[in-house]
mmCIF file of C-alpha atoms and ligand atoms in Angstrom:
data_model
loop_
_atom_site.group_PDB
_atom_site.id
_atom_site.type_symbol
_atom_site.label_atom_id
_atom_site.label_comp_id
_atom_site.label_asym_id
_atom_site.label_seq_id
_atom_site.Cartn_x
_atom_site.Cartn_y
_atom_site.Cartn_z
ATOM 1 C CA UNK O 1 12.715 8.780 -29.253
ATOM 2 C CA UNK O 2 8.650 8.982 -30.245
ATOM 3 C CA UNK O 3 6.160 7.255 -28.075
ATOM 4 C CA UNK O 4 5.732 3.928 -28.095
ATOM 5 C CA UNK O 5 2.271 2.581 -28.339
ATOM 6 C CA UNK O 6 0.701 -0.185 -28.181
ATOM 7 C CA UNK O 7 -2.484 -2.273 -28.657
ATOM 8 C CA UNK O 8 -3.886 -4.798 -26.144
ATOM 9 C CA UNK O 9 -6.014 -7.645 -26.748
ATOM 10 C CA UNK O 10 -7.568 -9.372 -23.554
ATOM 11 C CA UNK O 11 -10.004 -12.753 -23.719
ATOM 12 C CA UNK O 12 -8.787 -15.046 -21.458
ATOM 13 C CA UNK O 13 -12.141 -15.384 -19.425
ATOM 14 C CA UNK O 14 -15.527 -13.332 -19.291
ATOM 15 C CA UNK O 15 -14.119 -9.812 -20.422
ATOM 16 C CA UNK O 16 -14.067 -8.963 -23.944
ATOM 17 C CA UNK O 17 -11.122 -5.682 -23.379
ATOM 18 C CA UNK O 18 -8.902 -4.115 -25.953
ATOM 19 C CA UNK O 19 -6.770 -0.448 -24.987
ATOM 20 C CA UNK O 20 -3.977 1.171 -26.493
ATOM 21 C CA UNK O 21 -1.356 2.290 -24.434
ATOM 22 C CA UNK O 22 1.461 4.911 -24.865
ATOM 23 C CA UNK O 23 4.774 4.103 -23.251
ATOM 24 C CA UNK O 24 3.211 1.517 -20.898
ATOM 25 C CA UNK O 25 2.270 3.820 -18.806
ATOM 26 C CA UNK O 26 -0.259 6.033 -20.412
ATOM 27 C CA UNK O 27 -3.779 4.810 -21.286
ATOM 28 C CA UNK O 28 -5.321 6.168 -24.398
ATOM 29 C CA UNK O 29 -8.076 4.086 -24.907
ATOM 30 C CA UNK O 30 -9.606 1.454 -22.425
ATOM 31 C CA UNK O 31 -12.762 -0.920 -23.539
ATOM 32 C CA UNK O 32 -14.539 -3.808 -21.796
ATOM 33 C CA UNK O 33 -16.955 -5.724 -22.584
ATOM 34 C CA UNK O 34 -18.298 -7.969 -19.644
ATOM 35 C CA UNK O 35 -20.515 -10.935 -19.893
ATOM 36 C CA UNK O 36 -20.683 -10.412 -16.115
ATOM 37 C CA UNK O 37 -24.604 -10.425 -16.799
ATOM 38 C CA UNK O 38 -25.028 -13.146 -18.774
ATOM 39 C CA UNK O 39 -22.977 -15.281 -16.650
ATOM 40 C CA UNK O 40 -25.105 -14.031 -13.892
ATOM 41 C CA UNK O 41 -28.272 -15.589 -15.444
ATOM 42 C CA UNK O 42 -26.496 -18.939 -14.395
ATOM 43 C CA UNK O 43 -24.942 -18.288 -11.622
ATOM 44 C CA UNK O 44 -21.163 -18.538 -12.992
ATOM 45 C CA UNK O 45 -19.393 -19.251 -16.166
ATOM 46 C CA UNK O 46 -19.771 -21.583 -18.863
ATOM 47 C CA UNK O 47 -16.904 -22.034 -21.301
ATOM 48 C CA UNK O 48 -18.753 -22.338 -24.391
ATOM 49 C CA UNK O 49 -20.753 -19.334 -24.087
ATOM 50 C CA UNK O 50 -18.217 -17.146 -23.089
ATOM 51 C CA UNK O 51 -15.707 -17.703 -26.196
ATOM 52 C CA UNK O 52 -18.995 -17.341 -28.265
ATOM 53 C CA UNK O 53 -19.939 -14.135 -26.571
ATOM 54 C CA UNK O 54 -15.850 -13.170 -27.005
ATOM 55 C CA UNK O 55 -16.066 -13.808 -31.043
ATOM 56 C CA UNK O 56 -19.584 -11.602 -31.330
ATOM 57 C CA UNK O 57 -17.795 -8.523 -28.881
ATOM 58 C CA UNK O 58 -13.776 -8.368 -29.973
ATOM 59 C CA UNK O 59 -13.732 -6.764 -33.379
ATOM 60 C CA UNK O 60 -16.485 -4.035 -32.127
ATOM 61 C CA UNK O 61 -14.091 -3.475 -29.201
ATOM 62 C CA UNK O 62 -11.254 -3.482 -31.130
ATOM 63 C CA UNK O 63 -12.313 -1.025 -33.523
ATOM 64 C CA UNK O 64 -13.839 1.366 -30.200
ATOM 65 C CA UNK O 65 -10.315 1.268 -28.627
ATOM 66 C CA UNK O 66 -8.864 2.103 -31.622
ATOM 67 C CA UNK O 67 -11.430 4.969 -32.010
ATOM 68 C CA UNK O 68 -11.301 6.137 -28.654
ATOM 69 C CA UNK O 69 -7.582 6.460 -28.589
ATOM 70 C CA UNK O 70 -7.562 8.581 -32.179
ATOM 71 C CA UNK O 71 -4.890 6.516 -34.184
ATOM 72 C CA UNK O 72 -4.818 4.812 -37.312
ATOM 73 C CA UNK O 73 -2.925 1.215 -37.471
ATOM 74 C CA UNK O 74 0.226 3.124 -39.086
ATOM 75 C CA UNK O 75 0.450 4.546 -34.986
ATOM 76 C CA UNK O 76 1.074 1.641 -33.755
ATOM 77 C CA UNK O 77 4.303 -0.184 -32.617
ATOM 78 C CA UNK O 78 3.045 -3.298 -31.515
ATOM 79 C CA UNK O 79 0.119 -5.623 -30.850
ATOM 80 C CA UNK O 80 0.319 -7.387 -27.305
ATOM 81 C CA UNK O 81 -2.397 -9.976 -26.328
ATOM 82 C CA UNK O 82 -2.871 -12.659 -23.583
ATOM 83 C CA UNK O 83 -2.050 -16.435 -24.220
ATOM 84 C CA UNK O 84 -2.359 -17.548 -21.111
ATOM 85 C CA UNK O 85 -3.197 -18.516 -18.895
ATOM 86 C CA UNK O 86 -7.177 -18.475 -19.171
ATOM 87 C CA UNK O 87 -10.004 -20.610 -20.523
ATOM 88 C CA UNK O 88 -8.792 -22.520 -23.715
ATOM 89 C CA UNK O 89 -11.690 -21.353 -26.199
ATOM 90 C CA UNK O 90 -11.865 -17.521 -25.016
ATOM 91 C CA UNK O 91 -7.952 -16.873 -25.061
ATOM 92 C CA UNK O 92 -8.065 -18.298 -28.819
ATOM 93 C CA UNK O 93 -10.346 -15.399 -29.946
ATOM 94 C CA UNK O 94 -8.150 -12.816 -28.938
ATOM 95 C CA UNK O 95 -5.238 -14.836 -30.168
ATOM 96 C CA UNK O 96 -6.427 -15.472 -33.397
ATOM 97 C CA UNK O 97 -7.618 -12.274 -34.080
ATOM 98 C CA UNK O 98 -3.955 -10.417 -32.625
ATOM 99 C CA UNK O 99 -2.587 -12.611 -35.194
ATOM 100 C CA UNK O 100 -4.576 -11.353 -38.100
ATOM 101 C CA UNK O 101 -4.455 -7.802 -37.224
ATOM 102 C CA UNK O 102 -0.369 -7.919 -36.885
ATOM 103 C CA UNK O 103 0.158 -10.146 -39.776
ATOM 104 C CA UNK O 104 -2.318 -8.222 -42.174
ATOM 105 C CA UNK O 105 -1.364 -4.980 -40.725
ATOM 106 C CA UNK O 106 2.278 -6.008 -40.715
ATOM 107 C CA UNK O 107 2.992 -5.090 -36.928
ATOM 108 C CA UNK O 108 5.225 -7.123 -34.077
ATOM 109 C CA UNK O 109 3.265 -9.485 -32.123
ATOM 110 C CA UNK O 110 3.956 -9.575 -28.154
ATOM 111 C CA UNK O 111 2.689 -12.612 -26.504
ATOM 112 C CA UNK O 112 1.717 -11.677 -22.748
ATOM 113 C CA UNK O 113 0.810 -13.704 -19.604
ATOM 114 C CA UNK O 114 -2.702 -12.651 -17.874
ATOM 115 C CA UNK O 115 -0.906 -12.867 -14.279
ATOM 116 C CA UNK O 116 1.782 -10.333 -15.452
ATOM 117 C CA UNK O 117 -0.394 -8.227 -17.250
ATOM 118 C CA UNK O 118 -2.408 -8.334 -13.328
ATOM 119 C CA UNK O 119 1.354 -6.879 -11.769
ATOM 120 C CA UNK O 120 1.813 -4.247 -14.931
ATOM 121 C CA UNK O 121 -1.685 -2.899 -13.575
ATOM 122 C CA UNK O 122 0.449 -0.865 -11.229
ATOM 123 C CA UNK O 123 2.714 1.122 -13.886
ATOM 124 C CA UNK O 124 -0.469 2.382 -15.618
ATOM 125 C CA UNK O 125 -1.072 6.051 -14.848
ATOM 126 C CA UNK O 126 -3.990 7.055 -12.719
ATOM 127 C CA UNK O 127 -5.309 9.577 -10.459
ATOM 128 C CA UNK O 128 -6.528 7.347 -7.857
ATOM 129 C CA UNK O 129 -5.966 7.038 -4.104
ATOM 130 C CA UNK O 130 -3.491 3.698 -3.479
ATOM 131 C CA UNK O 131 -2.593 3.822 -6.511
ATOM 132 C CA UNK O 132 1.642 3.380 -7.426
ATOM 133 C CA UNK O 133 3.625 6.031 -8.207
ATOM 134 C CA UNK O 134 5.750 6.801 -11.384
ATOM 135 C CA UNK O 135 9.426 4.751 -11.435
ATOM 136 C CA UNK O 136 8.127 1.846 -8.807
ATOM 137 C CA UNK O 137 11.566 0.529 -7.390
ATOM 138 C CA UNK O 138 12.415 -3.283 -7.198
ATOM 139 C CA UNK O 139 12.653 -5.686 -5.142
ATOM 140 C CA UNK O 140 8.457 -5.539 -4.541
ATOM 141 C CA UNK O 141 5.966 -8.509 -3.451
ATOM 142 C CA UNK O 142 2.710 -8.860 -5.288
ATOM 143 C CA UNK O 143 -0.366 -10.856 -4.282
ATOM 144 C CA UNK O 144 -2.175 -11.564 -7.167
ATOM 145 C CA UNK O 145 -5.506 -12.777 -6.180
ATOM 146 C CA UNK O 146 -8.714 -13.431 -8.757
ATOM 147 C CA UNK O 147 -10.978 -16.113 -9.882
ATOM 148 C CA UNK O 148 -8.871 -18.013 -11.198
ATOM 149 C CA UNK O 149 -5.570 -17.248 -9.129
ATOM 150 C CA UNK O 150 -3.726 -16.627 -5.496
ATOM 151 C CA UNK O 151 -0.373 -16.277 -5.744
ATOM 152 C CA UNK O 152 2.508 -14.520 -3.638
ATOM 153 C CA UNK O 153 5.174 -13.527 -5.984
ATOM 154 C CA UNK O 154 8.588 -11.579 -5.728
ATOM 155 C CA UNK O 155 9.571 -9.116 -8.654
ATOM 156 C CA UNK O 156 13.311 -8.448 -8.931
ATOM 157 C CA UNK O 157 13.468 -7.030 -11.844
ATOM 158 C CA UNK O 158 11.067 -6.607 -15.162
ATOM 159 C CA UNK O 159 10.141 -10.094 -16.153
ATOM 160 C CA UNK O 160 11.933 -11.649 -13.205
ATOM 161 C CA UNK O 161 9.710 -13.665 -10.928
ATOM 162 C CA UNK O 162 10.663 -15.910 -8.148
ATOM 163 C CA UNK O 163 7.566 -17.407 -6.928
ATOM 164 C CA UNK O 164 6.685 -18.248 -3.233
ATOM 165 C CA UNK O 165 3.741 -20.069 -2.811
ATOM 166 C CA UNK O 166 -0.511 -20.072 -3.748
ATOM 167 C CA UNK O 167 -3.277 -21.874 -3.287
ATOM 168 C CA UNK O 168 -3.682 -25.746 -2.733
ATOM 169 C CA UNK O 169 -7.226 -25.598 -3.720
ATOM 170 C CA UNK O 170 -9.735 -22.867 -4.736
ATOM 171 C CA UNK O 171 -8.612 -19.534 -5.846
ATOM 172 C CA UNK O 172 -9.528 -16.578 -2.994
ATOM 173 C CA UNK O 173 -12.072 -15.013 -5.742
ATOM 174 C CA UNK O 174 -13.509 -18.400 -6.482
ATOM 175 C CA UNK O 175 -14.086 -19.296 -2.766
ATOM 176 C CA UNK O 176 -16.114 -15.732 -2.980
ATOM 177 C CA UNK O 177 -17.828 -16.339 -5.565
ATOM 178 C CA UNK O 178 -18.893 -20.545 -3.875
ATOM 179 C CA UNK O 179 -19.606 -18.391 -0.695
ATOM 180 C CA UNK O 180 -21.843 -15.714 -2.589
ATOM 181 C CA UNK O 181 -23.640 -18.717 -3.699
ATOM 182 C CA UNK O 182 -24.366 -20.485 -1.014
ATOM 183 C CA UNK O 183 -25.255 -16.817 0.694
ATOM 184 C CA UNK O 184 -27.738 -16.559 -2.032
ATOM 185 C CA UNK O 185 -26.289 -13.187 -2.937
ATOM 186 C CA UNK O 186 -25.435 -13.601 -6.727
ATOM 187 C CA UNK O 187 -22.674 -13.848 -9.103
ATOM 188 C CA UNK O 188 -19.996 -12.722 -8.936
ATOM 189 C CA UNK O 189 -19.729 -13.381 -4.947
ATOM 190 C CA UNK O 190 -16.841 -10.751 -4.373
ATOM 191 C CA UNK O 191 -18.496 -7.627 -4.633
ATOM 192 C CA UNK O 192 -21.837 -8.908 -3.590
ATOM 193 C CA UNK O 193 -19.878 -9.922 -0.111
ATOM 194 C CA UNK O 194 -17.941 -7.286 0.662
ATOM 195 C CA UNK O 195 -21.385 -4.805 0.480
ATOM 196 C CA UNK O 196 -23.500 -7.896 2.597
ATOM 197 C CA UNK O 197 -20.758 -7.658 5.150
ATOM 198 C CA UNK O 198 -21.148 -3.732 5.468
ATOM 199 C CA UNK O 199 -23.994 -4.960 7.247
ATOM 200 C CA UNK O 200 -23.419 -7.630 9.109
ATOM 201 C CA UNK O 201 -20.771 -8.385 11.741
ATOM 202 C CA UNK O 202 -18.120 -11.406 11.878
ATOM 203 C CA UNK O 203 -19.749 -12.925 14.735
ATOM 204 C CA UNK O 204 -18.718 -16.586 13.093
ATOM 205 C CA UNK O 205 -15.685 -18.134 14.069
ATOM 206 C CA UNK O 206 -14.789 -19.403 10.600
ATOM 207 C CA UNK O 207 -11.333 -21.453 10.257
ATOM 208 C CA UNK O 208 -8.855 -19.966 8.909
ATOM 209 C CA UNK O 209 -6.002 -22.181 7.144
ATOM 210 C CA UNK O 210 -3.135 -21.113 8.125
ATOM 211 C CA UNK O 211 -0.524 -23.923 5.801
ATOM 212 C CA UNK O 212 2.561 -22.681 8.508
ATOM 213 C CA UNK O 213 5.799 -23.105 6.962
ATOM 214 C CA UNK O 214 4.438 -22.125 3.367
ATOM 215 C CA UNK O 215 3.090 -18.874 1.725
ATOM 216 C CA UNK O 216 0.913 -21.765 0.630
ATOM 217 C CA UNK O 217 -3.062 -21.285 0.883
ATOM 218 C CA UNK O 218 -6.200 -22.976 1.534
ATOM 219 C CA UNK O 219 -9.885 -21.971 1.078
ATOM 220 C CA UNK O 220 -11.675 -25.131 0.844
ATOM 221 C CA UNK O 221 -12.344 -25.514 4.714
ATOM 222 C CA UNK O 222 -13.705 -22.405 5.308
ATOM 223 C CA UNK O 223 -16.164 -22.859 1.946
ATOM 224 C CA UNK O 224 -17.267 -25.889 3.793
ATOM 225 C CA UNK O 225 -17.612 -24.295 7.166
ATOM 226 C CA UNK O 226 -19.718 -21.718 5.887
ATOM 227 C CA UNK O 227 -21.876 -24.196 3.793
ATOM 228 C CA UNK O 228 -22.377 -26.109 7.478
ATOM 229 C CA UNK O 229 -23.382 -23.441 9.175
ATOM 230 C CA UNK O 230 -26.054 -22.309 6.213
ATOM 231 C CA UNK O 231 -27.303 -25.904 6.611
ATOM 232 C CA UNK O 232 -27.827 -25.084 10.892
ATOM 233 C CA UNK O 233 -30.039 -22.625 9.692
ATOM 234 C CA UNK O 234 -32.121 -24.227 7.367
ATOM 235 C CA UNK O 235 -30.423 -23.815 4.025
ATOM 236 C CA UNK O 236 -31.544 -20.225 3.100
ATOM 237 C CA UNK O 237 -29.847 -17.770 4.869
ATOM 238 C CA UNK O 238 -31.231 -13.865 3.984
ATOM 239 C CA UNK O 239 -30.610 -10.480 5.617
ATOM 240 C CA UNK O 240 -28.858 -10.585 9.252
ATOM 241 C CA UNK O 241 -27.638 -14.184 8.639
ATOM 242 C CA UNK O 242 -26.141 -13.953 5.647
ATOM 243 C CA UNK O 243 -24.567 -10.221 6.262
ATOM 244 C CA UNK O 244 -22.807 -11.965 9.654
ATOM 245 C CA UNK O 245 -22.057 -15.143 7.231
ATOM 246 C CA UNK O 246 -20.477 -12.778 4.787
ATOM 247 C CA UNK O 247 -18.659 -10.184 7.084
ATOM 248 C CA UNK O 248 -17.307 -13.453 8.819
ATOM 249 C CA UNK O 249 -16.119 -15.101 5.811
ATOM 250 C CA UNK O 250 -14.474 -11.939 4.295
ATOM 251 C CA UNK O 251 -12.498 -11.414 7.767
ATOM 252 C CA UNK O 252 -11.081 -14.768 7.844
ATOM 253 C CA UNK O 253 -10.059 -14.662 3.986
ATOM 254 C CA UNK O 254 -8.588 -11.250 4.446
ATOM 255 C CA UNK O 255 -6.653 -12.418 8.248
ATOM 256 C CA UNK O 256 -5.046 -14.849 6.218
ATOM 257 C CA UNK O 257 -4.701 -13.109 2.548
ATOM 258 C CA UNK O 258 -3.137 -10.099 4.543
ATOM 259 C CA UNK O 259 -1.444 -12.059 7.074
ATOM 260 C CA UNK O 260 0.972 -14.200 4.543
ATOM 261 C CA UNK O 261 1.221 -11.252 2.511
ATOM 262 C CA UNK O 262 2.879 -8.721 4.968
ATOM 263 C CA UNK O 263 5.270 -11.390 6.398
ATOM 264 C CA UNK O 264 6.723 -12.532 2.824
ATOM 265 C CA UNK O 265 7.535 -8.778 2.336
ATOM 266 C CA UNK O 266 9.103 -8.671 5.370
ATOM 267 C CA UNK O 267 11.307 -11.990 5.308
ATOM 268 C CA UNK O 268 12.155 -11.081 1.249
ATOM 269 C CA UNK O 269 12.826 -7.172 1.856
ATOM 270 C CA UNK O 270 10.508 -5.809 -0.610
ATOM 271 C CA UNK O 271 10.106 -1.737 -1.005
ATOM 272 C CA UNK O 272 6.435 -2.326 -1.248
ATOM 273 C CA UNK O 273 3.688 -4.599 -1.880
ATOM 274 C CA UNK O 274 1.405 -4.824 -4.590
ATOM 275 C CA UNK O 275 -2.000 -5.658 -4.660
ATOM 276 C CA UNK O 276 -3.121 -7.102 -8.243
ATOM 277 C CA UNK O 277 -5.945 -9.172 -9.270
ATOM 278 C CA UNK O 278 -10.213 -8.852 -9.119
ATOM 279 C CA UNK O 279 -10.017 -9.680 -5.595
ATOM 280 C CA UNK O 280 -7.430 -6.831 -4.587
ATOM 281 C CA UNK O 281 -10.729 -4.421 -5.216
ATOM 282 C CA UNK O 282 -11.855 -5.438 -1.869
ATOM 283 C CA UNK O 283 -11.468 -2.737 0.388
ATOM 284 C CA UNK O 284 -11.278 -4.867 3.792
ATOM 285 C CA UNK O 285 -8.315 -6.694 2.163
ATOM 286 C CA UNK O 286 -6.641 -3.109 0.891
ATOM 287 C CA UNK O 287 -6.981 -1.696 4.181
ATOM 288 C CA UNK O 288 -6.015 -4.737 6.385
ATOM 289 C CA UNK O 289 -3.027 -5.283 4.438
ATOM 290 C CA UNK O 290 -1.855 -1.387 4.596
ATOM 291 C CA UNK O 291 -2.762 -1.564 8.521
ATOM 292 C CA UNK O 292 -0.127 -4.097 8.850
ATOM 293 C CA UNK O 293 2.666 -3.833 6.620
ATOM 294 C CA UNK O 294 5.866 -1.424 7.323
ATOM 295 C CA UNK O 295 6.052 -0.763 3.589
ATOM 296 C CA UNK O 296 3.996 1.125 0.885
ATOM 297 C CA UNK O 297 1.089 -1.295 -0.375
ATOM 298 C CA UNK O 298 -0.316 0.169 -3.607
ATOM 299 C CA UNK O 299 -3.862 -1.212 -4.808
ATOM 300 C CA UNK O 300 -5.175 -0.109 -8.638
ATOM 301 C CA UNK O 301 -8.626 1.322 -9.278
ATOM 302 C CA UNK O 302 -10.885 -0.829 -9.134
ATOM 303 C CA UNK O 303 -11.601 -0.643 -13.293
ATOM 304 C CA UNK O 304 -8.029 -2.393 -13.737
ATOM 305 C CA UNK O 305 -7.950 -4.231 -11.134
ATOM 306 C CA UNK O 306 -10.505 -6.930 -12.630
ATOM 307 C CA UNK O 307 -9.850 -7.970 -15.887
ATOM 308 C CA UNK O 308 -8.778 -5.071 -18.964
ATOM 309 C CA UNK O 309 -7.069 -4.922 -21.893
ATOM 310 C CA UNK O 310 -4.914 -1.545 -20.345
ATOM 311 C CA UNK O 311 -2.845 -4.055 -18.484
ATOM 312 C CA UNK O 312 -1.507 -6.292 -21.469
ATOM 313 C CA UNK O 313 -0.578 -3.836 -23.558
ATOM 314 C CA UNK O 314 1.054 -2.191 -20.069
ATOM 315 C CA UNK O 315 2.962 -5.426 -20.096
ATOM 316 C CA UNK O 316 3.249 -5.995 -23.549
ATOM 317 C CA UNK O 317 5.207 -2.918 -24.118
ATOM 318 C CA UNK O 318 7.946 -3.974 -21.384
ATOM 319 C CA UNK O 319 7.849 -7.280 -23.161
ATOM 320 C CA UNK O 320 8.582 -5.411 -26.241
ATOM 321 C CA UNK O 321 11.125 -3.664 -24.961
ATOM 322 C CA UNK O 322 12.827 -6.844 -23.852
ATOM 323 C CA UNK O 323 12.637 -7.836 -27.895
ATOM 324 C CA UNK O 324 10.190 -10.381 -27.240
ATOM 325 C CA UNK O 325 8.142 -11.074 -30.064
ATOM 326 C CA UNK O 326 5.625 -14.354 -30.592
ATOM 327 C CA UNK O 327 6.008 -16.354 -34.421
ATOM 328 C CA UNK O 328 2.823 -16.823 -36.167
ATOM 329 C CA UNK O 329 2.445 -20.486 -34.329
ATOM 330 C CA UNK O 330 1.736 -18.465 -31.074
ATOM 331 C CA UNK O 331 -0.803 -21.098 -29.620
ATOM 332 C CA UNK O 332 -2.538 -20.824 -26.224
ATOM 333 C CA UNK O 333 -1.284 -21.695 -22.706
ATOM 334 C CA UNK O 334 -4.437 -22.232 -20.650
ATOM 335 C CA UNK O 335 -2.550 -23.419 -17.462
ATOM 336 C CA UNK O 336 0.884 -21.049 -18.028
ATOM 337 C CA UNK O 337 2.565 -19.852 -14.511
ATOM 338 C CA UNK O 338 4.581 -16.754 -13.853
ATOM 339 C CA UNK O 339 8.166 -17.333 -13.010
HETATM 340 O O1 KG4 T 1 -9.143 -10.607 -12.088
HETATM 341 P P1 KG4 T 1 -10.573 -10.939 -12.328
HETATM 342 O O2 KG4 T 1 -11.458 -9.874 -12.913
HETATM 343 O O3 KG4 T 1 -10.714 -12.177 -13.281
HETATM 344 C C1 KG4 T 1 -9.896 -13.290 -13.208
HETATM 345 O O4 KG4 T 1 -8.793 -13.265 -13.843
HETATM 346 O O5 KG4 T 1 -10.298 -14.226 -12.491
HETATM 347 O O6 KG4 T 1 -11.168 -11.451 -10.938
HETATM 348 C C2 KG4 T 1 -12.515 -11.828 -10.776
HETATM 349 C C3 KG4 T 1 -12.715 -12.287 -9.345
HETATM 350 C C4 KG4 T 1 -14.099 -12.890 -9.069
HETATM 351 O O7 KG4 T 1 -13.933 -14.116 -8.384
HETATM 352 C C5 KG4 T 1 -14.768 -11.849 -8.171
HETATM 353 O O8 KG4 T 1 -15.701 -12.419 -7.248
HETATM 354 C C6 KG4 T 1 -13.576 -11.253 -7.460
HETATM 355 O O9 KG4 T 1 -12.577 -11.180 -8.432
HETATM 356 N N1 KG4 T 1 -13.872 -9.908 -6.923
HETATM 357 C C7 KG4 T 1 -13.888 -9.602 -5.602
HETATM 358 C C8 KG4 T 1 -14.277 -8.237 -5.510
HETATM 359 N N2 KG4 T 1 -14.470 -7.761 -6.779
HETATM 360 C C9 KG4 T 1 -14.214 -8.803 -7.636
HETATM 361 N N3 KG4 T 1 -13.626 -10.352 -4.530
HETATM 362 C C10 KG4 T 1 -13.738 -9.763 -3.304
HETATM 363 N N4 KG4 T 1 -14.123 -8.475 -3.132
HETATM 364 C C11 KG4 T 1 -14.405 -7.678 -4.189
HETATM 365 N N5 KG4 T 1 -14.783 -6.412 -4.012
HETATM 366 ZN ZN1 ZN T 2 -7.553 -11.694 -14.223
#
């Protein structure tokens, strides 16, 4: 049987990405386009101006994936392209325009949901340290943690999701990114953290929320706690302060990320855990979470662990496998769920 390859379209927040891959597992071309900067300017992200920075990047990254991975449209089997779940105006560019490239090119289209594409992140083929190897065996837990999402998910099979529990309030990479704020370190708050707290120490008792009895999260107390603390000192924290702010905050997150994590896999049996989502780039959390679990925990580079296009089209081609196939009414699911 020939290869089967396939083009992904990603747009369902501030990364404009399109890849092909071959036999979900092999990436052949892999473009972003982040309006990381822009967004920076205002210290997050604005809906309108990131589906209007979405319909000025797509076709040019389109046409560069298709470029990069030297094949015509006639190489294609499929084109696979987030729906959901995602900001309303940015998943419709990439929506729209998967629909016009598959019905004027006359190719399948494969709908595909942003937190599974986050999980198929770990059958892509990489040389990278953590990463998962060829033939990953079910059952496995992922934690799928970003700005938008924290979620603790079992995978029996492909497409079969039985979910156990996320957050009751902010999403782990949005409490970052309130923290970076209020840290005066920038946007986005994740990265800019994790370096502060290379210099600082976690000499803050921050709470952490522990929900017992759930794989349930919280990380609006500890946003708060840090904000009250910032306010002790006089609203501005810089250098020592904030480094000891941030190096606190990121140990309590991670305690608790890591904590619910490793026990789920435990209680539910899993061969291994999967780290998926922006957030899973964080070393402290990587290494914290392989320090304590008894099974393999496998963590992508960091290039697809925050938002690509190599992923859905990874997960579109199992999709497409499966014979799914969207009609031309594919509309968007902003608030979709896995499992
Ligand atoms: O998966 P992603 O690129 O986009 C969403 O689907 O949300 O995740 C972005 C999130 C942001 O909140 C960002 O602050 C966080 O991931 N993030 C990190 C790190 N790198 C990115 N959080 C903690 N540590 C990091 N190194
Ligand atoms: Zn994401």
């Amino acid at each position: 049987m020939s290869e089967i390859r396939i083009l992904g379209i990603e747009t369902s927040c501030d990364e404009t990405a399109a890849a092909v891959v071959a036999d979900g597992r092999r990436i052949l071309s892999n473009v972003v386009a982040s309006q990381v900067e822009m967004h920076a300017q205002y210290g997050g992200i604005f809906p309108e101006m990131a589906s209007r920075a979405h319909v000025e990047a797509i076709v040019p990254v389109v046409a560069e994936a298709m470029e990069q991975a030297h094949l015509g449209w006639n190489d294609l089997d499929a084109i696979a392209v987030t729906y959901g779940p995602g900001l309303v105006g940015s998943l419709l560019v990439g929506v729209n325009l998967a629909k016009g490239l598959a019905l004027g090119r006359g190719l399948p289209l494969v709908p595909v949901n942003h937190l599974e594409a986050h999980v198929y992140a770990h059958w892509l083929k990489v040389a990278a340290e953590g990463a998962a190897p060829a033939g990953l065996e079910f059952p496995l837990l992922v934690l799928i943690v970003s700005g938008g999402h924290t979620e603790l998910v079992q995978i029996h099979d492909h497409g079969d999701y039985v979910y156990l529990g996320g957050t009751q309030d902010d999403a782990a990479g949005e409490a970052f990114d309130k923290v970076g704020r209020l840290l005066g370190l920038g946007y986005p708050g994740g990265p800019a953290i994790e370096k502060a707290a290379r210099e600082g120490s976690p000499v803050f008792d921050l709470p952490r929320s522990w929900m017992k009895g759930t794989y349930d999260f919280s990380f609006s107390g500890i946003k708060t706690a840090v904000a009250r603390v910032v306010e002790q000192y006089g609203g501005h924290p810089q250098g020592r302060l904030a480094a000891d702010l941030a190096a606190s905050f990121q140990e309590a997150v991670v305690d608790v990320l890591a904590e619910k994590t490793v026990t789920a896999a435990k209680v539910f049996g899993a061969g291994a855990i999967l780290l998926s989502g922006g957030v899973s780039a964080n070393r402290a959390l990587r290494e914290t979470v392989r320090a304590r679990s008894p099974v393999p925990v496998y963590s992508p580079p960091i290039f697809l662990c925050t938002d690509n296009a190599a992923m859905v089209a990874a997960c579109g081609t199992f999709r497409f496998l499966a014979g799914e196939r969207a009609g031309w009414d594919l509309d968007v699911e902003p608030s979709l769920r896995l499992a």
